[in-house]
């Protein structure tokens, strides 16, 4: 039986390499250990075991679902999976793909844009400046060299275009 | 004197400078010299940025490591997120010649090179290396009935083979560090689970439920305070507890109080969870 190639299928193949992708498909036992340890399981409808099943089937609905953004990269599943399935890596490939389709959540987009603009993932506020002074710590400034370098590196490696468009 | 390239990380620098303060006081007391190097950027963070572009994450992390390499010092960080990113990138690039070659091709853009000549350390590892005896030499006060819900934070201990902090299936390094200075760690379920901090932007309700589930477990175990070595967990615990909150201490704050530094000089008044009782 030949299966139609979907964009999820294609991205996973390209990013993870054909070999790993095949072993991912065949090696996931669907044992559910990952869902058992994942803190999201008892609080939401997200089940990581099902996500891996769908990923193996190249199911495009994965990149439409807000659930894709729930994983906090806590690595608990990675540590427990006896088959060595790289769950966080698979989720990352899907997030990149979803971002290309304009589905990056606002909160993450804000962090990424701030990082590209200032080199920091958190805003420098007047309140912190006051606190730093009071505590006798050095002044915190946006470092021009850091910002320029980050711009060059992320331009070359993809993040800039992914987040800001071309 | 031991010298380290100091990498406080952007969460601590930009939002929680009092954690930098207590760390500087404690490390100074332990004769650790912190070199402030210029032009670091965010590590890049492992929760939001890394999953978007692995290649950008690796290049940015490699650049930060290369800055410390040029100063010929191991890099010391106060943050689980920075540790996770920089240590993993260091690990990958030291062990994968092809990736190192690729990253150095990219780093040419900024006239830098990753050599693989230094280690990345979390302040927890530095404490482990120093050992209890050396720390006790500087301790002046013992806490009084301080029962601690110790929360490691995911990115200090996982992935285990990369973090190499504690190879037990159930890591206890933080419990040990807490007990060294006379506080009593309580044993609670969910001690190794995510605090929910990484979810607050995308799904606040679920993030808050994760937090309250952990708090319940700490409460039933009889904790009086929370201690964490992670500034992300710190924010989650300190800013977002609701009823009857536990006072929260960053590990270096606990050590600072033990060494006799006052809450005032460490800036503990900037904590959101107010208390008169720091357990000493
Ligand atoms: S990813 Fe691993 S833990 Fe999860 S169902 Fe598949 S084999 Fe089991
Ligand atoms: S890494 Fe993500 S999917 Fe895996 S256990 Fe943690 S939150 Fe769940």
Tab-separated table of C-alpha atoms and ligand atoms in Angstrom:
chain	number	residue	atom	x	y	z
A	1	UNK	CA	0.000	0.000	0.000
A	2	UNK	CA	1.423	3.380	-0.867
A	3	UNK	CA	0.687	6.236	1.456
A	4	UNK	CA	0.149	9.770	0.295
A	5	UNK	CA	2.912	12.073	1.561
A	6	UNK	CA	1.629	14.876	3.724
A	7	UNK	CA	3.474	18.025	4.763
A	8	UNK	CA	3.860	16.728	8.319
A	9	UNK	CA	5.268	13.501	6.945
A	10	UNK	CA	7.651	15.396	4.675
A	11	UNK	CA	8.903	17.770	7.375
A	12	UNK	CA	9.525	14.942	9.822
A	13	UNK	CA	11.383	12.971	7.176
A	14	UNK	CA	13.529	15.912	6.221
A	15	UNK	CA	14.327	17.065	9.715
A	16	UNK	CA	14.759	13.797	11.504
A	17	UNK	CA	16.299	11.921	8.609
A	18	UNK	CA	14.629	9.011	6.839
A	19	UNK	CA	16.225	6.413	9.036
A	20	UNK	CA	15.212	7.891	12.344
A	21	UNK	CA	11.789	8.624	11.019
A	22	UNK	CA	11.261	5.018	10.030
A	23	UNK	CA	12.440	3.805	13.382
A	24	UNK	CA	10.188	6.318	15.045
A	25	UNK	CA	7.245	4.858	13.173
A	26	UNK	CA	8.106	1.287	13.948
A	27	UNK	CA	9.666	1.674	17.357
A	28	UNK	CA	6.898	3.548	19.134
A	29	UNK	CA	5.109	0.757	20.953
A	30	UNK	CA	2.176	2.991	21.809
A	31	UNK	CA	2.782	1.858	25.366
A	32	UNK	CA	1.605	5.186	26.776
A	33	UNK	CA	4.428	5.585	29.290
A	34	UNK	CA	4.938	9.099	27.899
A	35	UNK	CA	1.311	10.066	28.482
A	36	UNK	CA	1.549	8.538	31.925
A	37	UNK	CA	4.415	10.799	32.979
A	38	UNK	CA	3.408	13.933	31.015
A	39	UNK	CA	1.996	16.524	33.438
A	40	UNK	CA	-0.454	17.673	30.765
A	41	UNK	CA	-2.315	14.369	30.731
A	42	UNK	CA	-4.193	14.880	33.963
A	43	UNK	CA	-5.043	18.516	33.243
A	44	UNK	CA	-5.871	18.641	29.534
A	45	UNK	CA	-7.025	16.448	26.655
A	46	UNK	CA	-3.520	16.416	25.207
A	47	UNK	CA	-2.031	12.910	25.054
A	48	UNK	CA	1.506	12.729	23.854
A	49	UNK	CA	1.157	9.037	22.894
A	50	UNK	CA	-1.606	9.959	20.459
A	51	UNK	CA	0.440	12.796	19.074
A	52	UNK	CA	3.298	10.424	18.279
A	53	UNK	CA	0.856	8.041	16.625
A	54	UNK	CA	-0.507	10.845	14.467
A	55	UNK	CA	2.997	12.090	13.683
A	56	UNK	CA	3.875	8.622	12.428
A	57	UNK	CA	0.831	8.740	10.193
A	58	UNK	CA	1.777	12.193	8.904
A	59	UNK	CA	-1.482	13.677	10.159
A	60	UNK	CA	-1.631	17.358	9.107
A	61	UNK	CA	-4.189	18.211	11.777
A	62	UNK	CA	-1.314	18.214	14.273
A	63	UNK	CA	-0.102	21.601	13.129
A	64	UNK	CA	-3.566	23.137	13.320
A	65	UNK	CA	-4.147	22.183	16.933
A	66	UNK	CA	-3.438	24.608	19.795
A	67	UNK	CA	-2.349	21.513	21.764
A	68	UNK	CA	0.916	21.596	19.849
A	69	UNK	CA	1.982	24.565	21.991
A	70	UNK	CA	1.209	23.067	25.398
A	71	UNK	CA	4.380	21.010	25.824
A	72	UNK	CA	6.823	22.794	28.152
A	73	UNK	CA	9.819	20.754	26.975
A	74	UNK	CA	10.106	19.233	30.444
A	75	UNK	CA	11.790	16.133	28.929
A	76	UNK	CA	10.003	13.762	31.308
A	77	UNK	CA	8.701	11.618	28.433
A	78	UNK	CA	12.075	11.608	26.689
A	79	UNK	CA	13.651	10.226	29.811
A	80	UNK	CA	11.109	7.431	30.231
A	81	UNK	CA	10.505	6.226	26.683
A	82	UNK	CA	12.135	2.814	26.386
A	83	UNK	CA	12.126	3.026	22.605
A	84	UNK	CA	14.169	6.216	22.532
A	85	UNK	CA	11.543	8.260	20.718
A	86	UNK	CA	12.717	11.882	20.623
A	87	UNK	CA	9.360	13.377	21.522
A	88	UNK	CA	10.509	16.979	22.135
A	89	UNK	CA	12.368	16.945	18.822
A	90	UNK	CA	9.279	15.737	16.974
A	91	UNK	CA	7.192	18.457	18.622
A	92	UNK	CA	9.840	21.009	17.619
A	93	UNK	CA	9.651	20.013	13.947
A	94	UNK	CA	5.883	20.381	14.089
A	95	UNK	CA	6.145	23.795	15.765
A	96	UNK	CA	8.516	25.057	13.105
A	97	UNK	CA	6.106	23.887	10.437
A	98	UNK	CA	3.127	25.462	12.197
A	99	UNK	CA	5.077	28.728	12.547
A	100	UNK	CA	5.763	28.734	8.809
A	101	UNK	CA	2.007	28.590	8.399
A	102	UNK	CA	1.495	31.595	10.643
A	103	UNK	CA	0.359	29.726	13.736
A	104	UNK	CA	2.958	30.876	16.248
A	105	UNK	CA	1.029	31.874	19.414
A	106	UNK	CA	1.190	35.582	20.258
A	107	UNK	CA	2.980	35.066	23.560
A	108	UNK	CA	5.792	33.092	21.895
A	109	UNK	CA	5.977	35.511	18.989
A	110	UNK	CA	6.449	38.369	21.442
A	111	UNK	CA	9.368	36.618	23.144
A	112	UNK	CA	11.022	35.735	19.845
A	113	UNK	CA	10.677	39.275	18.478
A	114	UNK	CA	12.017	40.797	21.666
A	115	UNK	CA	14.982	38.444	21.494
A	116	UNK	CA	15.716	39.427	17.903
A	117	UNK	CA	15.404	43.105	18.735
A	118	UNK	CA	17.272	43.320	22.046
A	119	UNK	CA	19.165	40.063	22.525
A	120	UNK	CA	17.113	39.471	25.674
A	121	UNK	CA	14.033	37.314	26.061
A	122	UNK	CA	12.711	39.628	28.776
A	123	UNK	CA	12.099	43.383	28.578
A	124	UNK	CA	14.419	45.713	30.485
A	125	UNK	CA	12.139	47.779	32.684
A	126	UNK	CA	12.610	50.967	34.680
A	127	UNK	CA	11.638	49.051	37.786
A	128	UNK	CA	14.486	46.592	37.308
A	129	UNK	CA	16.924	49.415	36.590
A	130	UNK	CA	15.985	50.974	39.930
A	131	UNK	CA	16.295	47.659	41.721
A	132	UNK	CA	19.719	46.976	40.183
A	133	UNK	CA	20.971	50.359	41.277
A	134	UNK	CA	19.683	49.932	44.792
A	135	UNK	CA	21.352	46.511	45.024
A	136	UNK	CA	24.639	47.918	43.761
A	137	UNK	CA	24.569	45.892	40.533
A	138	UNK	CA	25.823	47.232	37.214
A	139	UNK	CA	23.524	48.946	34.779
A	140	UNK	CA	21.863	46.721	32.212
A	141	UNK	CA	21.835	47.904	28.619
A	142	UNK	CA	20.942	46.512	25.273
A	143	UNK	CA	24.319	45.383	23.952
A	144	UNK	CA	24.655	46.518	20.328
A	145	UNK	CA	27.214	43.897	19.460
A	146	UNK	CA	25.021	41.138	20.859
A	147	UNK	CA	22.022	42.395	18.885
A	148	UNK	CA	24.005	42.667	15.652
A	149	UNK	CA	25.496	39.228	16.067
A	150	UNK	CA	22.150	37.655	16.915
A	151	UNK	CA	20.699	39.283	13.813
A	152	UNK	CA	23.435	37.867	11.579
A	153	UNK	CA	23.272	34.399	13.083
A	154	UNK	CA	19.502	34.088	13.049
A	155	UNK	CA	19.353	35.436	9.516
A	156	UNK	CA	21.701	32.732	8.379
A	157	UNK	CA	20.034	29.917	10.349
A	158	UNK	CA	16.351	30.630	9.921
A	159	UNK	CA	14.811	32.031	13.097
A	160	UNK	CA	14.662	35.618	11.871
A	161	UNK	CA	12.772	34.821	8.707
A	162	UNK	CA	10.544	32.343	10.480
A	163	UNK	CA	9.450	34.890	13.072
A	164	UNK	CA	9.534	38.175	11.184
A	165	UNK	CA	8.734	36.919	7.703
A	166	UNK	CA	11.011	37.761	4.798
B	1	UNK	CA	40.445	32.063	43.992
B	2	UNK	CA	38.446	30.251	41.346
B	3	UNK	CA	37.498	32.217	38.263
B	4	UNK	CA	34.369	31.795	36.192
B	5	UNK	CA	32.836	33.565	33.248
B	6	UNK	CA	29.621	34.742	34.865
B	7	UNK	CA	26.446	34.216	32.880
B	8	UNK	CA	23.480	35.380	34.965
B	9	UNK	CA	20.967	34.958	32.123
B	10	UNK	CA	18.322	37.402	30.968
B	11	UNK	CA	15.494	36.416	33.318
B	12	UNK	CA	17.657	37.080	36.372
B	13	UNK	CA	19.359	40.189	34.949
B	14	UNK	CA	16.216	41.790	33.637
B	15	UNK	CA	13.622	40.748	36.142
B	16	UNK	CA	15.097	39.156	39.250
B	17	UNK	CA	18.328	41.064	39.942
B	18	UNK	CA	18.046	40.251	43.656
B	19	UNK	CA	18.853	36.640	42.782
B	20	UNK	CA	22.047	37.868	41.139
B	21	UNK	CA	22.781	39.851	44.282
B	22	UNK	CA	22.463	36.923	46.695
B	23	UNK	CA	24.512	34.750	44.341
B	24	UNK	CA	27.298	37.322	44.182
B	25	UNK	CA	27.354	37.601	47.972
B	26	UNK	CA	27.459	33.841	48.527
B	27	UNK	CA	29.996	33.129	45.787
B	28	UNK	CA	32.182	35.988	47.003
B	29	UNK	CA	32.143	34.482	50.476
B	30	UNK	CA	33.263	31.179	48.933
B	31	UNK	CA	36.174	32.883	47.118
B	32	UNK	CA	34.710	32.456	43.663
B	33	UNK	CA	35.636	35.276	41.337
B	34	UNK	CA	33.026	36.159	38.745
B	35	UNK	CA	34.226	37.723	35.497
B	36	UNK	CA	31.666	39.905	33.777
B	37	UNK	CA	32.084	39.473	30.045
B	38	UNK	CA	30.466	41.691	27.437
B	39	UNK	CA	28.037	41.000	24.668
B	40	UNK	CA	26.300	37.821	25.707
B	41	UNK	CA	22.777	37.371	24.411
B	42	UNK	CA	19.893	35.217	25.674
B	43	UNK	CA	21.161	31.618	25.811
B	44	UNK	CA	18.742	30.960	23.602
B	45	UNK	CA	15.904	29.702	25.761
B	46	UNK	CA	15.012	26.001	25.552
B	47	UNK	CA	11.227	26.260	25.862
B	48	UNK	CA	10.137	28.864	23.327
B	49	UNK	CA	13.064	29.571	21.004
B	50	UNK	CA	14.785	26.201	20.700
B	51	UNK	CA	11.736	24.355	19.327
B	52	UNK	CA	11.304	27.033	16.636
B	53	UNK	CA	14.735	26.732	15.076
B	54	UNK	CA	17.289	24.228	16.264
B	55	UNK	CA	19.988	25.700	14.012
B	56	UNK	CA	19.492	29.243	15.314
B	57	UNK	CA	19.401	27.974	18.885
B	58	UNK	CA	22.674	26.099	18.386
B	59	UNK	CA	24.431	29.043	16.721
B	60	UNK	CA	23.363	31.524	19.407
B	61	UNK	CA	24.360	29.152	22.214
B	62	UNK	CA	27.706	28.428	20.529
B	63	UNK	CA	28.398	32.152	20.286
B	64	UNK	CA	27.742	32.648	23.995
B	65	UNK	CA	30.034	29.741	24.866
B	66	UNK	CA	32.726	31.087	22.520
B	67	UNK	CA	32.752	34.392	24.432
B	68	UNK	CA	33.714	32.496	27.609
B	69	UNK	CA	36.175	30.351	25.640
B	70	UNK	CA	37.989	33.465	24.468
B	71	UNK	CA	38.370	34.495	28.106
B	72	UNK	CA	39.645	30.969	28.885
B	73	UNK	CA	37.207	30.351	31.692
B	74	UNK	CA	34.484	27.837	32.423
B	75	UNK	CA	31.052	29.380	32.223
B	76	UNK	CA	28.916	29.591	35.362
B	77	UNK	CA	25.176	30.118	35.161
B	78	UNK	CA	22.478	30.745	37.770
B	79	UNK	CA	19.590	29.568	35.630
B	80	UNK	CA	18.179	26.153	34.696
B	81	UNK	CA	17.136	27.396	31.268
B	82	UNK	CA	20.581	28.801	30.447
B	83	UNK	CA	22.223	25.684	31.826
B	84	UNK	CA	20.000	23.426	29.734
B	85	UNK	CA	20.702	25.312	26.507
B	86	UNK	CA	24.385	26.096	26.938
B	87	UNK	CA	25.324	22.752	28.432
B	88	UNK	CA	23.446	20.784	25.788
B	89	UNK	CA	24.896	22.868	22.967
B	90	UNK	CA	28.375	22.406	24.435
B	91	UNK	CA	27.759	18.664	24.713
B	92	UNK	CA	26.456	18.377	21.136
B	93	UNK	CA	29.274	20.424	19.631
B	94	UNK	CA	32.017	18.648	21.541
B	95	UNK	CA	30.767	15.253	20.410
B	96	UNK	CA	29.601	15.844	16.857
B	97	UNK	CA	32.365	16.986	14.508
B	98	UNK	CA	29.972	17.672	11.642
B	99	UNK	CA	27.723	19.925	13.722
B	100	UNK	CA	30.765	21.738	15.076
B	101	UNK	CA	32.021	22.347	11.552
B	102	UNK	CA	28.612	23.632	10.458
B	103	UNK	CA	28.232	25.911	13.451
B	104	UNK	CA	31.710	27.350	12.941
B	105	UNK	CA	30.826	28.090	9.345
B	106	UNK	CA	27.878	30.126	10.663
B	107	UNK	CA	29.955	31.761	13.412
B	108	UNK	CA	32.319	33.142	10.748
B	109	UNK	CA	29.579	35.714	10.145
B	110	UNK	CA	30.450	37.209	13.525
B	111	UNK	CA	34.178	36.376	13.526
B	112	UNK	CA	33.912	33.786	16.234
B	113	UNK	CA	34.746	30.150	16.641
B	114	UNK	CA	33.517	27.371	18.911
B	115	UNK	CA	36.536	25.421	20.109
B	116	UNK	CA	35.154	23.075	22.717
B	117	UNK	CA	37.633	24.170	25.363
B	118	UNK	CA	35.456	24.925	28.399
B	119	UNK	CA	32.750	23.459	30.618
B	120	UNK	CA	29.328	24.916	31.363
B	121	UNK	CA	28.304	24.767	35.015
B	122	UNK	CA	25.127	25.445	36.951
B	123	UNK	CA	25.719	26.999	40.361
B	124	UNK	CA	24.275	23.781	41.831
B	125	UNK	CA	27.188	21.853	40.327
B	126	UNK	CA	29.644	24.343	41.709
B	127	UNK	CA	28.188	23.786	45.186
B	128	UNK	CA	28.407	20.004	44.680
B	129	UNK	CA	32.043	20.363	43.668
B	130	UNK	CA	32.887	22.525	46.658
B	131	UNK	CA	31.268	20.130	49.070
B	132	UNK	CA	29.501	20.532	52.362
B	133	UNK	CA	32.601	21.056	54.451
B	134	UNK	CA	33.772	24.137	52.594
B	135	UNK	CA	30.311	25.654	52.682
B	136	UNK	CA	29.889	24.964	56.395
B	137	UNK	CA	33.100	26.892	57.084
B	138	UNK	CA	31.177	30.008	56.040
B	139	UNK	CA	27.856	29.185	57.667
B	140	UNK	CA	26.953	31.298	60.669
B	141	UNK	CA	23.324	30.500	61.317
B	142	UNK	CA	21.244	27.371	61.389
B	143	UNK	CA	17.649	27.577	60.263
B	144	UNK	CA	14.961	27.004	62.776
B	145	UNK	CA	12.389	24.383	61.786
B	146	UNK	CA	12.734	25.141	58.091
B	147	UNK	CA	10.925	22.340	56.266
B	148	UNK	CA	11.617	22.674	52.588
B	149	UNK	CA	9.676	21.676	49.504
B	150	UNK	CA	12.745	21.463	47.262
B	151	UNK	CA	11.958	21.883	43.573
B	152	UNK	CA	14.827	21.064	41.200
B	153	UNK	CA	13.179	22.313	38.016
B	154	UNK	CA	13.146	20.166	34.876
B	155	UNK	CA	16.118	21.647	33.068
B	156	UNK	CA	18.605	21.139	35.852
B	157	UNK	CA	18.225	17.366	35.810
B	158	UNK	CA	16.905	16.374	32.392
B	159	UNK	CA	17.881	14.952	29.988
B	160	UNK	CA	19.879	13.045	32.596
B	161	UNK	CA	22.700	11.911	30.291
B	162	UNK	CA	23.320	15.498	29.142
B	163	UNK	CA	22.759	17.318	32.435
B	164	UNK	CA	24.955	14.846	34.322
B	165	UNK	CA	24.007	16.373	37.635
B	166	UNK	CA	22.381	13.429	39.320
B	167	UNK	CA	22.117	10.057	37.646
B	168	UNK	CA	19.563	8.625	40.038
B	169	UNK	CA	16.182	7.832	38.577
B	170	UNK	CA	14.824	10.109	41.255
B	171	UNK	CA	17.372	12.907	41.630
B	172	UNK	CA	17.944	14.221	45.142
B	173	UNK	CA	20.795	16.670	44.650
B	174	UNK	CA	18.737	19.658	45.754
B	175	UNK	CA	17.522	17.882	48.895
B	176	UNK	CA	21.149	17.251	49.752
B	177	UNK	CA	22.212	20.858	49.179
B	178	UNK	CA	19.307	22.064	51.303
B	179	UNK	CA	20.105	19.681	54.147
B	180	UNK	CA	23.814	20.649	54.142
B	181	UNK	CA	22.950	23.935	55.843
B	182	UNK	CA	20.508	22.395	58.315
B	183	UNK	CA	17.151	22.783	56.580
B	184	UNK	CA	14.957	19.710	56.332
B	185	UNK	CA	13.771	18.676	52.863
B	186	UNK	CA	10.328	17.059	52.867
B	187	UNK	CA	9.547	14.277	50.478
B	188	UNK	CA	6.562	15.062	48.244
B	189	UNK	CA	4.986	13.566	45.131
B	190	UNK	CA	5.445	15.606	41.919
B	191	UNK	CA	8.833	16.917	43.066
B	192	UNK	CA	10.216	16.263	39.602
B	193	UNK	CA	7.311	17.613	37.569
B	194	UNK	CA	7.184	20.815	35.576
B	195	UNK	CA	6.102	23.841	37.662
B	196	UNK	CA	3.886	25.062	34.815
B	197	UNK	CA	5.875	28.280	34.321
B	198	UNK	CA	6.491	27.579	30.650
B	199	UNK	CA	2.755	27.423	30.050
B	200	UNK	CA	1.730	30.770	31.495
B	201	UNK	CA	1.908	32.503	28.108
B	202	UNK	CA	-0.025	29.932	26.098
B	203	UNK	CA	-2.468	28.470	28.602
B	204	UNK	CA	-2.500	30.217	31.926
B	205	UNK	CA	-5.218	28.052	33.410
B	206	UNK	CA	-3.338	24.811	32.846
B	207	UNK	CA	-0.073	26.357	34.051
B	208	UNK	CA	-1.799	27.497	37.236
B	209	UNK	CA	-3.295	24.012	37.777
B	210	UNK	CA	0.145	22.431	37.478
B	211	UNK	CA	1.415	24.831	40.082
B	212	UNK	CA	-1.426	24.275	42.519
B	213	UNK	CA	-1.114	20.513	42.216
B	214	UNK	CA	2.553	20.742	43.275
B	215	UNK	CA	1.691	23.138	46.107
B	216	UNK	CA	-0.937	20.717	47.442
B	217	UNK	CA	1.621	17.925	47.537
B	218	UNK	CA	4.136	20.127	49.357
B	219	UNK	CA	1.496	21.153	51.846
B	220	UNK	CA	0.446	17.597	52.681
B	221	UNK	CA	4.113	16.735	53.157
B	222	UNK	CA	4.399	19.447	55.810
B	223	UNK	CA	6.617	21.947	53.991
B	224	UNK	CA	6.979	25.458	55.423
B	225	UNK	CA	9.066	27.020	52.614
B	226	UNK	CA	9.962	26.366	48.983
B	227	UNK	CA	13.553	26.298	47.711
B	228	UNK	CA	14.514	26.168	44.038
B	229	UNK	CA	17.699	26.709	42.026
B	230	UNK	CA	15.687	27.806	38.961
B	231	UNK	CA	14.583	31.401	38.311
B	232	UNK	CA	11.680	30.227	36.114
B	233	UNK	CA	10.347	28.036	38.923
B	234	UNK	CA	11.051	30.946	41.269
B	235	UNK	CA	8.775	33.240	39.266
B	236	UNK	CA	6.058	30.620	39.127
B	237	UNK	CA	6.199	29.948	42.877
B	238	UNK	CA	6.846	33.478	44.080
B	239	UNK	CA	4.462	35.408	41.804
B	240	UNK	CA	1.613	33.013	41.369
B	241	UNK	CA	0.701	31.322	44.607
B	242	UNK	CA	-2.718	32.307	45.809
B	243	UNK	CA	-4.043	31.247	49.198
B	244	UNK	CA	-1.762	30.866	52.179
B	245	UNK	CA	1.449	31.023	50.152
B	246	UNK	CA	4.763	29.426	51.117
B	247	UNK	CA	7.714	31.824	51.281
B	248	UNK	CA	10.038	31.052	48.353
B	249	UNK	CA	13.824	31.049	48.393
B	250	UNK	CA	16.259	30.701	45.531
B	251	UNK	CA	19.013	28.270	46.592
B	252	UNK	CA	21.625	31.047	46.846
B	253	UNK	CA	19.251	33.018	49.084
B	254	UNK	CA	19.011	30.076	51.472
B	255	UNK	CA	22.795	29.854	51.530
B	256	UNK	CA	23.065	33.621	51.928
B	257	UNK	CA	20.805	33.610	54.991
B	258	UNK	CA	22.858	30.715	56.415
B	259	UNK	CA	26.029	32.714	55.911
B	260	UNK	CA	24.568	35.572	57.905
B	261	UNK	CA	23.666	38.008	55.115
B	262	UNK	CA	20.561	39.969	56.005
B	263	UNK	CA	17.296	39.846	54.050
B	264	UNK	CA	17.836	43.546	53.379
B	265	UNK	CA	21.229	43.297	51.732
B	266	UNK	CA	19.988	40.416	49.581
B	267	UNK	CA	16.922	42.387	48.514
B	268	UNK	CA	14.424	39.788	49.775
B	269	UNK	CA	11.852	42.565	50.049
B	270	UNK	CA	11.491	42.343	46.284
B	271	UNK	CA	9.854	38.932	46.564
B	272	UNK	CA	6.157	39.027	45.791
B	273	UNK	CA	5.309	36.486	48.479
B	274	UNK	CA	5.815	38.523	51.610
B	275	UNK	CA	6.909	37.018	54.899
B	276	UNK	CA	8.570	37.997	58.136
B	277	UNK	CA	9.733	34.444	58.621
B	278	UNK	CA	12.570	33.260	56.423
B	279	UNK	CA	13.069	30.270	58.687
B	280	UNK	CA	16.134	31.573	60.554
C	1	LIG	S1	6.699	7.563	22.508
C	1	LIG	FE1	7.752	6.008	23.750
C	1	LIG	S2	6.701	6.088	25.734
C	1	LIG	FE2	5.352	7.101	24.253
C	1	LIG	S3	3.984	5.509	23.509
C	1	LIG	FE3	5.729	5.579	22.056
C	1	LIG	S4	7.147	4.050	22.867
C	1	LIG	FE4	5.706	4.464	24.529
C	2	LIG	S1	8.297	17.092	27.212
C	2	LIG	FE1	6.241	17.808	26.631
C	2	LIG	S2	5.139	15.977	25.951
C	2	LIG	FE2	6.946	15.284	27.094
C	2	LIG	S3	6.217	14.986	29.200
C	2	LIG	FE3	7.026	17.077	29.086
C	2	LIG	S4	5.233	18.364	28.586
C	2	LIG	FE4	4.675	16.220	28.128
